[in-house]
Short mmCIF file of C-alpha atoms in Angstrom, two decimals:
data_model
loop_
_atom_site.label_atom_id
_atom_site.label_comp_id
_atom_site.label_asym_id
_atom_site.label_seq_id
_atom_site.Cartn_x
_atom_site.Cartn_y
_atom_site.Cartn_z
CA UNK A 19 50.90 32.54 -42.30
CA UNK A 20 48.53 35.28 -41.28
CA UNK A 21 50.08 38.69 -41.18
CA UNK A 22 50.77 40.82 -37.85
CA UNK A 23 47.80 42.52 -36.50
CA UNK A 24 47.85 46.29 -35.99
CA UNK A 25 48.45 47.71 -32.84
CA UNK A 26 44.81 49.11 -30.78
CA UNK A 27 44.24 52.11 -31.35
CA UNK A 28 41.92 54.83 -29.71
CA UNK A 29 38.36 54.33 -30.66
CA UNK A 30 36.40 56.30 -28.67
CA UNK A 31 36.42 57.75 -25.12
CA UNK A 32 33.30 58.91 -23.08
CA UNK A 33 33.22 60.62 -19.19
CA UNK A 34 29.78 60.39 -17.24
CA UNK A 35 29.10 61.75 -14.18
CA UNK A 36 28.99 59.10 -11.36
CA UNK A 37 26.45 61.41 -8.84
CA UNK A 38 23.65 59.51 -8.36
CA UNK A 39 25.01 56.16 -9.76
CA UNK A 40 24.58 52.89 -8.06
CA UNK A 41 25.01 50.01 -10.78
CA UNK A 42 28.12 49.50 -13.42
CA UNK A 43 27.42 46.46 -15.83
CA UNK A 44 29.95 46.07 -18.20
CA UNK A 45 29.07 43.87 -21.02
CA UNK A 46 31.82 42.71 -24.20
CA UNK A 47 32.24 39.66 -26.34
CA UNK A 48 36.16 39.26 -26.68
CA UNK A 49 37.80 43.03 -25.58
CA UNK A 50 39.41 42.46 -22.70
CA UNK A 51 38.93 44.84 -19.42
CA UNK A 52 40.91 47.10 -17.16
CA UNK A 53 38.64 48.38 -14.25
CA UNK A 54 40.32 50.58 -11.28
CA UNK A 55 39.74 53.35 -9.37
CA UNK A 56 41.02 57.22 -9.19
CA UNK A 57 40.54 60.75 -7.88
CA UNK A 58 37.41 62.89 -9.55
CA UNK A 59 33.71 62.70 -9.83
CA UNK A 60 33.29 61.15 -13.50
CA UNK A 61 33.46 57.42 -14.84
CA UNK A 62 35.86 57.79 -17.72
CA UNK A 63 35.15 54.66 -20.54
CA UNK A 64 38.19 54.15 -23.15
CA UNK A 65 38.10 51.55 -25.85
CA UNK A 66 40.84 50.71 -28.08
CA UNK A 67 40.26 48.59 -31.04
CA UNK A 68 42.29 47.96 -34.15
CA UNK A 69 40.97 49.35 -38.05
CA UNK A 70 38.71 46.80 -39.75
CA UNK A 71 35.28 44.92 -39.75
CA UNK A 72 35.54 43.44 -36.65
CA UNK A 73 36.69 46.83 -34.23
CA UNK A 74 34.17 47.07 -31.81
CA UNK A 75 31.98 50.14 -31.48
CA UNK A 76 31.57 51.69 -27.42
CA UNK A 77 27.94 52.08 -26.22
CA UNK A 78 27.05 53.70 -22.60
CA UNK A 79 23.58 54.11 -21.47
CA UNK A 80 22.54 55.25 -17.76
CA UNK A 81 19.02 54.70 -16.63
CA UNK A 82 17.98 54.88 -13.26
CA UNK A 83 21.07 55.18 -11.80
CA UNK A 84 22.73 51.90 -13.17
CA UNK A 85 25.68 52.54 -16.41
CA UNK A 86 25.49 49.89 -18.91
CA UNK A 87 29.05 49.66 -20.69
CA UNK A 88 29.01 47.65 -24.15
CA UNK A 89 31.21 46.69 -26.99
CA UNK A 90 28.66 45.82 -30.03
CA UNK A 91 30.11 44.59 -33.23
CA UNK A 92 29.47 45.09 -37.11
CA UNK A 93 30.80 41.44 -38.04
CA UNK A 94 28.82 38.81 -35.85
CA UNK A 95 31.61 36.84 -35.45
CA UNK A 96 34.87 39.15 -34.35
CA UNK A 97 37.15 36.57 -34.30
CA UNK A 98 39.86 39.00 -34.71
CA UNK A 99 38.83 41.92 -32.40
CA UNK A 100 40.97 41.82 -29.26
CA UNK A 101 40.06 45.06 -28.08
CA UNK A 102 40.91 46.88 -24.86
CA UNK A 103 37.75 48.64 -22.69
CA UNK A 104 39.15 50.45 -19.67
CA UNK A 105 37.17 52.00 -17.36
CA UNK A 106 38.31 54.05 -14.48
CA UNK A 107 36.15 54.69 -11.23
CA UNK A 108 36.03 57.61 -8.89
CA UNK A 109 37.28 56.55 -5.34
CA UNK A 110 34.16 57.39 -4.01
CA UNK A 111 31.58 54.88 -5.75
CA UNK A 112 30.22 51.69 -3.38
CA UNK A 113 27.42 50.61 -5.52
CA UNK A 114 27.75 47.31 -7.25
CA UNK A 115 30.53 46.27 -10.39
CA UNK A 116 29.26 43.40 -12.84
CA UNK A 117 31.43 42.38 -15.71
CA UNK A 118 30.33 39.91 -17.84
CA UNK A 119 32.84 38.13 -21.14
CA UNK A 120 32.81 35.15 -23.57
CA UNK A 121 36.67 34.95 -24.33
CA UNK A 122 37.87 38.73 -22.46
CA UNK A 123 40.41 38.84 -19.73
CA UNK A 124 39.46 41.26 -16.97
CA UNK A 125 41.86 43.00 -14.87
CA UNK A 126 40.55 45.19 -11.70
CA UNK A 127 42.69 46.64 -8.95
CA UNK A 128 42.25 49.11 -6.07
CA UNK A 129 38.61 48.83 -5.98
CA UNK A 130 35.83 49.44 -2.91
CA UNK A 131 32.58 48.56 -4.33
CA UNK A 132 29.08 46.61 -2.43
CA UNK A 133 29.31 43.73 -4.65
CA UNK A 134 31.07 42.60 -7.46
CA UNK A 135 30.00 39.97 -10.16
CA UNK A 136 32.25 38.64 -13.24
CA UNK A 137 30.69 36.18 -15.41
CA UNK A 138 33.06 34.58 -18.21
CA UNK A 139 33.92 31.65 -20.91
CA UNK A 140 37.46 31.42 -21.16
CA UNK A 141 38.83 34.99 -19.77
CA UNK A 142 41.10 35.05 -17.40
CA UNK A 143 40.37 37.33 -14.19
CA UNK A 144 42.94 39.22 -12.24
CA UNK A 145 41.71 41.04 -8.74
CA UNK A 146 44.11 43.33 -6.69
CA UNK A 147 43.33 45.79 -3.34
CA UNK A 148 40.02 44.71 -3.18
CA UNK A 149 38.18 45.94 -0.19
CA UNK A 150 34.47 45.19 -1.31
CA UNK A 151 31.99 43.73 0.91
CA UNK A 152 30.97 40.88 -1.55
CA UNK A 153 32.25 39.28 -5.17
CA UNK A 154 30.62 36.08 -6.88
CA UNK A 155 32.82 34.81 -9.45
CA UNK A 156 32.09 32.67 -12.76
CA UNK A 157 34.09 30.88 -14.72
CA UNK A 158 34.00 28.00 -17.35
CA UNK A 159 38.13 27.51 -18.06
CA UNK A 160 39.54 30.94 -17.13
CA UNK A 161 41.57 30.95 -14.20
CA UNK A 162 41.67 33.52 -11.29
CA UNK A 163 43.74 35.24 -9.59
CA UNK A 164 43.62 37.62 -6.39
CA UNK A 165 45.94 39.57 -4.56
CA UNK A 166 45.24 41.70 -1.28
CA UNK A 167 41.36 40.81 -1.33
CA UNK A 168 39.27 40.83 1.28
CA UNK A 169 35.10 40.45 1.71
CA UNK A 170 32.99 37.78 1.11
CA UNK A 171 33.71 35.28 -2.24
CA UNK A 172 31.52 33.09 -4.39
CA UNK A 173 33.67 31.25 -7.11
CA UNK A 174 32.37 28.87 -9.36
CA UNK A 175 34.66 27.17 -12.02
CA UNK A 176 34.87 23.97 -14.14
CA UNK A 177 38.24 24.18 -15.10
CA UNK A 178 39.85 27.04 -14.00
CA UNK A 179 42.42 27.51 -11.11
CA UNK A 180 41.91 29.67 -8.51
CA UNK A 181 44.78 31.41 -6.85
CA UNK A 182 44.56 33.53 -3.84
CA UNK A 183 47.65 35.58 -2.56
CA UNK A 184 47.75 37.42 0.73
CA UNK A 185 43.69 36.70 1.26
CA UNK A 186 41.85 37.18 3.94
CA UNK A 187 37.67 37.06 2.94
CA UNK A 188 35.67 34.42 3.01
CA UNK A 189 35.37 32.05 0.48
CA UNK A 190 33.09 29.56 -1.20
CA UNK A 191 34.66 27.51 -4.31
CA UNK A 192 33.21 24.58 -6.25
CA UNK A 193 34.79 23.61 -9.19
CA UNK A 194 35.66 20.25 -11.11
CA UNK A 195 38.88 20.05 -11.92
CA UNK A 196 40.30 23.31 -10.90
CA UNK A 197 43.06 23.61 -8.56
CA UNK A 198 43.06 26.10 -5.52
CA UNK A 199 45.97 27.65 -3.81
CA UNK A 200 45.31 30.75 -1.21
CA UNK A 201 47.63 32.03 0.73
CA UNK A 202 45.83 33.94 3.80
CA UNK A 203 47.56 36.85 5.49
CA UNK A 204 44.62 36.89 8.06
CA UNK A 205 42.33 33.78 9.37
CA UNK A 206 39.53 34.84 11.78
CA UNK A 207 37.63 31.83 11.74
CA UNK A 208 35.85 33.19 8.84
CA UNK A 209 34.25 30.30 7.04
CA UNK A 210 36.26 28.40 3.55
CA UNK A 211 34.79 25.89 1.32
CA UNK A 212 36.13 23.70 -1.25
CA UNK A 213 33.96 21.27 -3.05
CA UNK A 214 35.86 19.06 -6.43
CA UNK A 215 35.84 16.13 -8.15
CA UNK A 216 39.52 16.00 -9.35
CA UNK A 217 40.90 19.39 -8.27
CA UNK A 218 43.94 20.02 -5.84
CA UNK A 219 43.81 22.37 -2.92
CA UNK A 220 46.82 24.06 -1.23
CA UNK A 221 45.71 26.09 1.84
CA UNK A 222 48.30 28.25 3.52
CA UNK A 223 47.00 29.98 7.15
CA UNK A 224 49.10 31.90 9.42
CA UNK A 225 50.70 29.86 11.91
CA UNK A 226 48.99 30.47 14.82
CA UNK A 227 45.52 29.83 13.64
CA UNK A 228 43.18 27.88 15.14
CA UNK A 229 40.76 26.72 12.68
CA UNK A 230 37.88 23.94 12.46
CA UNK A 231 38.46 21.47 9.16
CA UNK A 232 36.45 19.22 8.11
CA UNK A 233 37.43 16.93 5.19
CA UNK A 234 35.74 14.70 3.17
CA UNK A 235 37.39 12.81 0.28
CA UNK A 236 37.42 9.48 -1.50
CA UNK A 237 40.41 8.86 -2.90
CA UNK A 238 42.48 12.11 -2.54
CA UNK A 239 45.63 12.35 -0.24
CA UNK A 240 45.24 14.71 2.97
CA UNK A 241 47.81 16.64 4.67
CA UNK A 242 47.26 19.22 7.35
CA UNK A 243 49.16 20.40 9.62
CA UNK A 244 46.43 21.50 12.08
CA UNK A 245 44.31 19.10 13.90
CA UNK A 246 41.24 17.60 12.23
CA UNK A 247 37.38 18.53 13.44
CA UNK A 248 36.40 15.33 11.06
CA UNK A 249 37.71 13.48 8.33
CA UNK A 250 35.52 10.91 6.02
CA UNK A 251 37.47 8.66 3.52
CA UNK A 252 37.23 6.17 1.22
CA UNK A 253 34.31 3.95 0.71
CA UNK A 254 33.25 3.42 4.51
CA UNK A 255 32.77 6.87 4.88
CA UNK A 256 33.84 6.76 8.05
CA UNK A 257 32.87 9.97 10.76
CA UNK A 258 31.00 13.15 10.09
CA UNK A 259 30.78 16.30 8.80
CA UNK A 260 28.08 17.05 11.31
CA UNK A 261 30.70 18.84 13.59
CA UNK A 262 31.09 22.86 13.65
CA UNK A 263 33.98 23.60 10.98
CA UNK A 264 35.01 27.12 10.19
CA UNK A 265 37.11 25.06 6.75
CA UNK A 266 35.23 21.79 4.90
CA UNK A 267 36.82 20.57 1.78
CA UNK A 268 35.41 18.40 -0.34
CA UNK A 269 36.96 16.64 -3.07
CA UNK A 270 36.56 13.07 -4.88
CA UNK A 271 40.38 12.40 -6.22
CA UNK A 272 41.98 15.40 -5.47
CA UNK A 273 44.71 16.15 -3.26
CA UNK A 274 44.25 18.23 -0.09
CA UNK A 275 47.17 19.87 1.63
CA UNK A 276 46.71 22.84 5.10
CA UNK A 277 49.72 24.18 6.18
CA UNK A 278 50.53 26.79 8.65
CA UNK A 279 53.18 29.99 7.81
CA UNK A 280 52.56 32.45 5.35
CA UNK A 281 54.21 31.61 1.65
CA UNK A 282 52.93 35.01 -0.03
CA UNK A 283 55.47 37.46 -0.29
CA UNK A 284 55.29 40.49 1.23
CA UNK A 285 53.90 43.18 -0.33
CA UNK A 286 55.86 46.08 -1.73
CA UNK A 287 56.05 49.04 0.37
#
């Protein structure tokens, strides 16, 4: 058996000033990543790595007013790097966030940015206080998690499930096989979209919402328990879509379920 890897230790650590910056694009092959926000005027950048070939090396670069964050490697193949890149925001920035991983988890919380964009493999992706105006989300088999989130969302998966507590953005998912669960605290006839082949979706709106569904499956079970705009099943494809619809879900075998009454816990005070 392999022996126990070292614990991460500091590598390096870098501040630059975030006047005049509009852009962060973080970049890494395996390190996972810790983005939030604080108090002060500089973008601090820590990365922790453990001793040997494959510990990742930090480069920052900042031209025209976008900050390129990047792990580089002297092995081509760090199989066994499993570093850490944090990077802590001032309050104050509301350009755009882009974080882009082969096998890295990402973790961001308490963030207000214009757009956010995370790109992945297999990381996992954990969102929390997120009051940005947009966020388009990639994943191949990561799954995804957000809590408190609001804005506009793009989510693409194949695999991946998407879980959404106390939501209330819009949202756009397509996926294969990924499951979907959101919880919203909030439903202002702001538009949702679920498209599958084989994925489950569990919707959870507040009670007394009043929202347009539309629903189009072939084989997959449907429970709501708000009235249906349209509904096409099976083979016949009977009805339409062609009706206004503030929710459509789409799904070939999956199971669709809309229920009213919130099931997120509340938050902590």
């Amino acid at each position: 058996s392999s022996s126990p890897r070292a614990p991460a230790t500091l590598v390096e650590s870098k501040e630059i000033p975030a006047l005049g910056l509009n852009a962060l694009a973080i970049s890494t092959l395996s390190c996972d990543v810790e983005l939030s926000a604080e108090e002060g005027d500089q973008v601090r950048v820590t990365l922790f790595g453990r001793n040997g070939r494959d510990r990742p090396s930090l480069q920052t670069e900042v031209r025209d007013g976008r900050l390129t964050v990047a792990t580089r490697y002297g092995n081509p193949s760090p199989r066994n790097d499993q570093g850490r890149l944090e990077i802590r925001l001032p309050r104050s920035y509301q350009g755009d966030v882009s974080v882009q991983t082969v096998a890295g988890d990402a973790k961001i919380s308490d963030l207000s940015c214009r757009g956010l964009k995370w790109d992945t493999q297999s990381g996992d992706f954990s969102l929390r206080k997120f009051t940005g105006q947009t966020a388009a989300l990639t994943a191949v088999s990561g799954d995804l998690k957000l809590v408190d989130a609001g804005g506009t969302f793009q989510i693409k998966t194949t695999s991946g499930n998407v879980t959404l507590e106390r939501f209330s953005g819009a949202l756009a998912l397509e996926t294969v096989s990924g499951n979907l669960q959101a919880d919203y605290l909030e439903y202002g006839q702001q538009p949702i979209s679920f498209a599958s082949i084989s994925g489950d979706v569990r919707l959870t709106l507040p009670a007394q919402a009043n929202p347009g569904i539309s629903v189009d499956t072939y084989s997959g079970e449907v429970e709501s328990s708000f009235p249906l705009a349209s509904l096409v099943t099976g083979k016949a494809r009977a009805g339409s879509l062609d009706v206004p619809a503030g929710i459509r879900v789409k799904t070939v075998s999956g199971e669709i379920s809309i229920v009213g009454g919130a099931s997120s816990p509340a938050p902590n005070p």
